[in-house]
Short mmCIF file of C-alpha atoms in Angstrom, two decimals:
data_model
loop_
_atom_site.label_atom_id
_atom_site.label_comp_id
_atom_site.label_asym_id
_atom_site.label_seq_id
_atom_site.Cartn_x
_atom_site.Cartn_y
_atom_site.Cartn_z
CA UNK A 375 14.61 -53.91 9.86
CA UNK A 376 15.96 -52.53 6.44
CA UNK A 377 12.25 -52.99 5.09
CA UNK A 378 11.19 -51.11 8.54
CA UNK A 379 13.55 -48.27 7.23
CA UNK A 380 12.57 -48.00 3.73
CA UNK A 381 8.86 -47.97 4.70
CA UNK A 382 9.54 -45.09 6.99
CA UNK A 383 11.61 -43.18 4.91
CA UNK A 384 9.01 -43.40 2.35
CA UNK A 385 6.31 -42.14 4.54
CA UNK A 386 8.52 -39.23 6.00
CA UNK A 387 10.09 -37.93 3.05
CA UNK A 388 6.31 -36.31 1.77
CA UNK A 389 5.95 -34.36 4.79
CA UNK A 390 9.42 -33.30 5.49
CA UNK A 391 9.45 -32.12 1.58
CA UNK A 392 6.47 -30.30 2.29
CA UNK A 393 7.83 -28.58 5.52
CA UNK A 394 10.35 -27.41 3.31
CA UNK A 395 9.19 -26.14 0.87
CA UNK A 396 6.64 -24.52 2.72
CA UNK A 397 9.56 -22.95 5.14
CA UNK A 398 11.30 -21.29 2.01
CA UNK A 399 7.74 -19.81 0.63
CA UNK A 400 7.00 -18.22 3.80
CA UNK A 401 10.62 -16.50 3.87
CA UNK A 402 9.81 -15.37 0.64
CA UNK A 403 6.29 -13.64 2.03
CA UNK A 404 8.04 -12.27 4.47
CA UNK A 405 10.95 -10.82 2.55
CA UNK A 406 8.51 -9.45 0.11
CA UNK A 407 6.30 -7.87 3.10
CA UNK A 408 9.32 -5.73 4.43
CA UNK A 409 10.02 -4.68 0.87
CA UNK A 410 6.21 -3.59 0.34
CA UNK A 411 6.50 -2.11 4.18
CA UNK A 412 9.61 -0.24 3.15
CA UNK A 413 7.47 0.70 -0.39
CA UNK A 414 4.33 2.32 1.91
CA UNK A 415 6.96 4.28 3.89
CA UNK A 416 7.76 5.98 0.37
CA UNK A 417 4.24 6.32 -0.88
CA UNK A 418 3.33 7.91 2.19
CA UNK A 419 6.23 10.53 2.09
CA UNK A 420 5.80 11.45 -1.65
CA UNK A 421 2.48 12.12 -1.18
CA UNK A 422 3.32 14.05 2.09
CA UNK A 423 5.03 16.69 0.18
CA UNK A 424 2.56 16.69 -3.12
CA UNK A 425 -0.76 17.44 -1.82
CA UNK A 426 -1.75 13.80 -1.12
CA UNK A 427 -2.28 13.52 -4.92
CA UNK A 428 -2.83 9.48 -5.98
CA UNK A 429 0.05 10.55 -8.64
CA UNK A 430 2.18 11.25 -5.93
CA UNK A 431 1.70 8.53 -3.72
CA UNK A 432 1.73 6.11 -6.85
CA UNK A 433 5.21 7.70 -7.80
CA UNK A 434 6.36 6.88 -4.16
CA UNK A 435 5.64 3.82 -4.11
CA UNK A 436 7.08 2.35 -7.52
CA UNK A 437 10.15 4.30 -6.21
CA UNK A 438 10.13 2.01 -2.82
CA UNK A 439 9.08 -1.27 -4.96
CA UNK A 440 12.49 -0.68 -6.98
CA UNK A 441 14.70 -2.45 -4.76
CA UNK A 442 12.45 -5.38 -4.69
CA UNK A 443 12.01 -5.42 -8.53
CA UNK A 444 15.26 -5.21 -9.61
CA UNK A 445 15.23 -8.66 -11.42
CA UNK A 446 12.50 -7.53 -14.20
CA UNK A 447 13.43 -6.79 -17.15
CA UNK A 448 11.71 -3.81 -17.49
CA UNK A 449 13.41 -2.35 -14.37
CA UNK A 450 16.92 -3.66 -15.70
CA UNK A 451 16.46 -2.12 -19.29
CA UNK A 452 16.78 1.08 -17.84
CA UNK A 453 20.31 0.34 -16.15
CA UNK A 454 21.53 3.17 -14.01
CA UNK A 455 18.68 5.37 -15.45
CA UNK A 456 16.74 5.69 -12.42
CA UNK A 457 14.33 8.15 -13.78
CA UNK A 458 13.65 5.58 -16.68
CA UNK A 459 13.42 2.74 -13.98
CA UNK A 460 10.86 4.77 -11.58
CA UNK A 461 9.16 5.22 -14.49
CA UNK A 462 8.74 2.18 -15.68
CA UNK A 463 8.20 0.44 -12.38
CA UNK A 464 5.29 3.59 -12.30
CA UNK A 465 3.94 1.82 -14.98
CA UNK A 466 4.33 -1.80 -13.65
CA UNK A 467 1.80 -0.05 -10.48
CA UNK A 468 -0.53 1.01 -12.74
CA UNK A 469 -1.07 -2.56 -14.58
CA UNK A 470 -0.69 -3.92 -10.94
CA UNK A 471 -3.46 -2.13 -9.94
CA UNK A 472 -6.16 -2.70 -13.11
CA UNK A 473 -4.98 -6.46 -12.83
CA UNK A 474 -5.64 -6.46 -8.75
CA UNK A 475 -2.91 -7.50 -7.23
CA UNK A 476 -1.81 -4.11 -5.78
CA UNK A 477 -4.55 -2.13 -3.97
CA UNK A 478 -3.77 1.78 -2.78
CA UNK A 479 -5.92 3.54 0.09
CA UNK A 480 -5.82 6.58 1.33
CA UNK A 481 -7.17 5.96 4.65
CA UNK A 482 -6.95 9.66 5.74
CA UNK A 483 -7.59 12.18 4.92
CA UNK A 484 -11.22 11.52 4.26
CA UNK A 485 -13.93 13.62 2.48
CA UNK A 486 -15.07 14.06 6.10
CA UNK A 487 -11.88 15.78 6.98
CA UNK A 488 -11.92 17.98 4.10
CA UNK A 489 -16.17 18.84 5.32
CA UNK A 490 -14.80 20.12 8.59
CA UNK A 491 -11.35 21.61 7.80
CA UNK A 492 -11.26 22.17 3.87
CA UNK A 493 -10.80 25.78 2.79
CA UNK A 494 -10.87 26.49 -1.13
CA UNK A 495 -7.58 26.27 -2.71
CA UNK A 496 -5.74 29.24 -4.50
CA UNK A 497 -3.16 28.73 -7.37
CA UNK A 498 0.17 30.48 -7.51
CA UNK A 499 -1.06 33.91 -8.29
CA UNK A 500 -3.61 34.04 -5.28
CA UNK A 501 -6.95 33.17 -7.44
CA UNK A 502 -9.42 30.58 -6.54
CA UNK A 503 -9.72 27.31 -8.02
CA UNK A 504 -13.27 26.28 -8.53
CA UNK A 505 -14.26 23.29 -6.85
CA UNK A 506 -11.21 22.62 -5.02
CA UNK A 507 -10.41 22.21 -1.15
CA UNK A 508 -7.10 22.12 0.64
CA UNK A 509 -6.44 21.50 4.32
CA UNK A 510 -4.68 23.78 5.88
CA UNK A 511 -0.87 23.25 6.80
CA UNK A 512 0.67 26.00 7.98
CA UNK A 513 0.99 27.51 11.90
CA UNK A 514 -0.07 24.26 13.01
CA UNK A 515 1.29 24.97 16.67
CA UNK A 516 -1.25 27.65 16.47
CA UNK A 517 -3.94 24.72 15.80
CA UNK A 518 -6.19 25.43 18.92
CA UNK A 519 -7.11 28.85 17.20
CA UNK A 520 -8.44 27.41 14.30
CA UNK A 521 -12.12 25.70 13.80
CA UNK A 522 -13.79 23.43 11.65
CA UNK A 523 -15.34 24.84 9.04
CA UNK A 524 -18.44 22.59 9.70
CA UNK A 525 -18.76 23.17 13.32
CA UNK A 526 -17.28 22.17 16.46
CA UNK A 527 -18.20 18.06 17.47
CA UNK A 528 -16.48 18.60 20.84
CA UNK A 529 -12.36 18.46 21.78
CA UNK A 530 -9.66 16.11 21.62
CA UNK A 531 -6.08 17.34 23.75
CA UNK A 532 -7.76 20.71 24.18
CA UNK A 533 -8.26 20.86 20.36
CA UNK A 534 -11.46 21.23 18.47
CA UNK A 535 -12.76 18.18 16.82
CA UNK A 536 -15.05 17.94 13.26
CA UNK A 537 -18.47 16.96 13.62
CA UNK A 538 -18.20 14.63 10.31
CA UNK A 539 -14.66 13.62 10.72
CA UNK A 540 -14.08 13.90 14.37
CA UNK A 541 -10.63 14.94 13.43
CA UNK A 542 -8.45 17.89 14.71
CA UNK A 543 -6.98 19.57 12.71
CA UNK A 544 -3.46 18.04 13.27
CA UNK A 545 -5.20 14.34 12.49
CA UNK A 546 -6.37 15.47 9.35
CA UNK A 547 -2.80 16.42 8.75
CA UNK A 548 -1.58 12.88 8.76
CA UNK A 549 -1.21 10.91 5.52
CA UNK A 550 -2.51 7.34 6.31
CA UNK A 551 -1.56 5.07 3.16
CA UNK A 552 -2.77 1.44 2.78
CA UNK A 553 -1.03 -1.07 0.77
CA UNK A 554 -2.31 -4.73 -0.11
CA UNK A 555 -0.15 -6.59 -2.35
CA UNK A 556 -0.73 -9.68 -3.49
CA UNK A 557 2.89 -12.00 -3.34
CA UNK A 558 2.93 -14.56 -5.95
CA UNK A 559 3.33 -18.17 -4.72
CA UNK A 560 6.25 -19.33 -6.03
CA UNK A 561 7.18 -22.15 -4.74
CA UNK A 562 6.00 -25.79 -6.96
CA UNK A 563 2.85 -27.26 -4.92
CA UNK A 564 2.78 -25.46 -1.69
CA UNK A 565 2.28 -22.09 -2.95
CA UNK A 566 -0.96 -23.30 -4.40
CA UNK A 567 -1.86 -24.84 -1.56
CA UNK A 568 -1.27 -22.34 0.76
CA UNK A 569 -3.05 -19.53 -1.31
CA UNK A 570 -6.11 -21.86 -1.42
CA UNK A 571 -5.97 -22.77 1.80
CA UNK A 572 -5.61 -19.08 2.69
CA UNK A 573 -8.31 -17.97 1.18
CA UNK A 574 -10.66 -20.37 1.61
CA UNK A 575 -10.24 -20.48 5.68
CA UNK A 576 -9.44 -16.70 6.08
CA UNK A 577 -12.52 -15.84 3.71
CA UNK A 578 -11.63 -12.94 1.28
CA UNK A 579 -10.60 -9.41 1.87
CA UNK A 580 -13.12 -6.93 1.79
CA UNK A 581 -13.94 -5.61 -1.77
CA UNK A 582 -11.93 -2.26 -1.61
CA UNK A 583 -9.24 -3.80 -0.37
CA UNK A 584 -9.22 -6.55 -3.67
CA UNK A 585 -11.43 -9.24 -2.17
CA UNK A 586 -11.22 -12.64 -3.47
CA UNK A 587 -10.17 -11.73 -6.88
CA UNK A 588 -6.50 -10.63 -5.05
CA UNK A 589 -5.72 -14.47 -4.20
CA UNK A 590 -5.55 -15.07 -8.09
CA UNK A 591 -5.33 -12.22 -10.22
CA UNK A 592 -3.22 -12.37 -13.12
CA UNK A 593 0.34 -11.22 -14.04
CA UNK A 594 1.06 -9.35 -17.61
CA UNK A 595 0.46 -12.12 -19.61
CA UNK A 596 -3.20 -12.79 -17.98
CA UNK A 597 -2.07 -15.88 -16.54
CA UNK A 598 -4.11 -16.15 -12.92
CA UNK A 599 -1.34 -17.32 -10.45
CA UNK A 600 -1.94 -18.08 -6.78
CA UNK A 601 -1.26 -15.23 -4.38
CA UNK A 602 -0.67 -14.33 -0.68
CA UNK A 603 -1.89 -10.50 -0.07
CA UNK A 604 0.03 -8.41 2.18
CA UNK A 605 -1.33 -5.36 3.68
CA UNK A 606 0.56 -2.84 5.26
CA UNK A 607 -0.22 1.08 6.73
CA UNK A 608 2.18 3.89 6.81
CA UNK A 609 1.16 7.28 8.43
CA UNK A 610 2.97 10.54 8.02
CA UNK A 611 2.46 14.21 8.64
CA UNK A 612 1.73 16.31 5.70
CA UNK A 613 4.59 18.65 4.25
CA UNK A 614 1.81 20.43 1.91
CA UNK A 615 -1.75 21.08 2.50
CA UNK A 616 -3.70 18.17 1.42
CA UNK A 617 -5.71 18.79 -1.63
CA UNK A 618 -9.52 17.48 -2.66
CA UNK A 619 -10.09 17.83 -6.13
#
């Protein structure tokens, strides 16, 4: 019987260690996926109030990530500087971004919502600037008096609709932000695993959105480590008239 027991125990133990440590690298997903949620919340509003500018959204969300990269010693240098820490967690994004591991969308607006509802842009003083479109953000509640400047496609809510976009004007109002981050795998054995296994049975992500390159891409010292992307959406109205450059 104590031979029965050993033999057991030594066939157990494997799996249960596995179970385990697989348990704590999926809390550690999922803790990082409410930090990136919380991070697309603050891209989204930045860039709500600057013009949907990539600067601003990129600003916004290195401000969100802060809380969630508080441990790097970049971010800790700059001690109860938070200017210096947004900044350097800006600049954390920015290599996150070349390397692959964090890819920003702007889902909407679209070039097709600026073809139906862009109108050229004025500076400050009133003057045109060439080559430059804004949408429109002001008197929205007045939106039903307003049409595209393409042409009417038909009506949505008793509101004209873009041919190219098929957006009202209050859709192409809302900021749509995508974030896919890819969550290093941690954890000794299992976070391999599961990143392999991940990306091998799930296929890849489409190429805008980092395809297969996003399950290993590298960390500052160009090291490829195993990944788990996380993609998340955040919408909000605009505070300034969107701007196409």
């Amino acid at each position: 019987q104590r031979g029965a027991s050993a033999i057991e125990f030594a066939i157990a133990l494997p799996v249960v260690l596995l179970l385990a440590l697989g348990a704590l690298q999926w809390a550690l997903v999922f803790h990082a996926r409410q930090a990136i949620e919380h991070a697309a919340i603050e891209a989204t509003r930045s860039g709500s109030v600057g013009q949907a500018s990539t600067e601003a959204i990129v600003t916004g969300l290195a401000r969100g990530l802060l809380p969630y990269w508080a441990s790097l010693p970049e971010i800790r240098s700059a001690g109860s500087d938070r200017r210096a820490a947004v900044a350097a967690a800006g600049h954390r994004v920015q290599r996150a971004r070349a390397s692959g591991w964090v890819v920003l969308r702007r889902l909407s607006p679209t070039r097709e919502s600026f073809a139906d509802w862009g109108e050229p842009a004025i500076d400050d003083f009133g003057r045109p600037l060439p080559g430059s479109l804004v949408i429109p953000n002001d008197s929205l509640m007045y939106a039903e008096q307003r049409g595209p400047s393409g042409g009417a496609g038909g009506t949505h809510l008793g509101l004209p609709t873009g041919r190219a976009s098929g957006q009202t004007l209050l859709d192409a109002n809302l900021l749509r932000i995508e974030v896919v981050y890819g969550v290093p795998m941690t954890v000794p054995l299992i976070g391999r695993i599961a990143a392999r296994v991940g990306r091998l049975a799930g296929g890849c992500l489409s190429a805008e959105r980092g395809g297969c390159a996003i399950f290993e891409a590298p960390d500052a010292s160009g090291r490829r480590i195993p990944r788990w992307p996380v993609a998340t959406v955040a919408t909000m109205r605009m505070q300034s008239p969107a701007l196409l450059l």
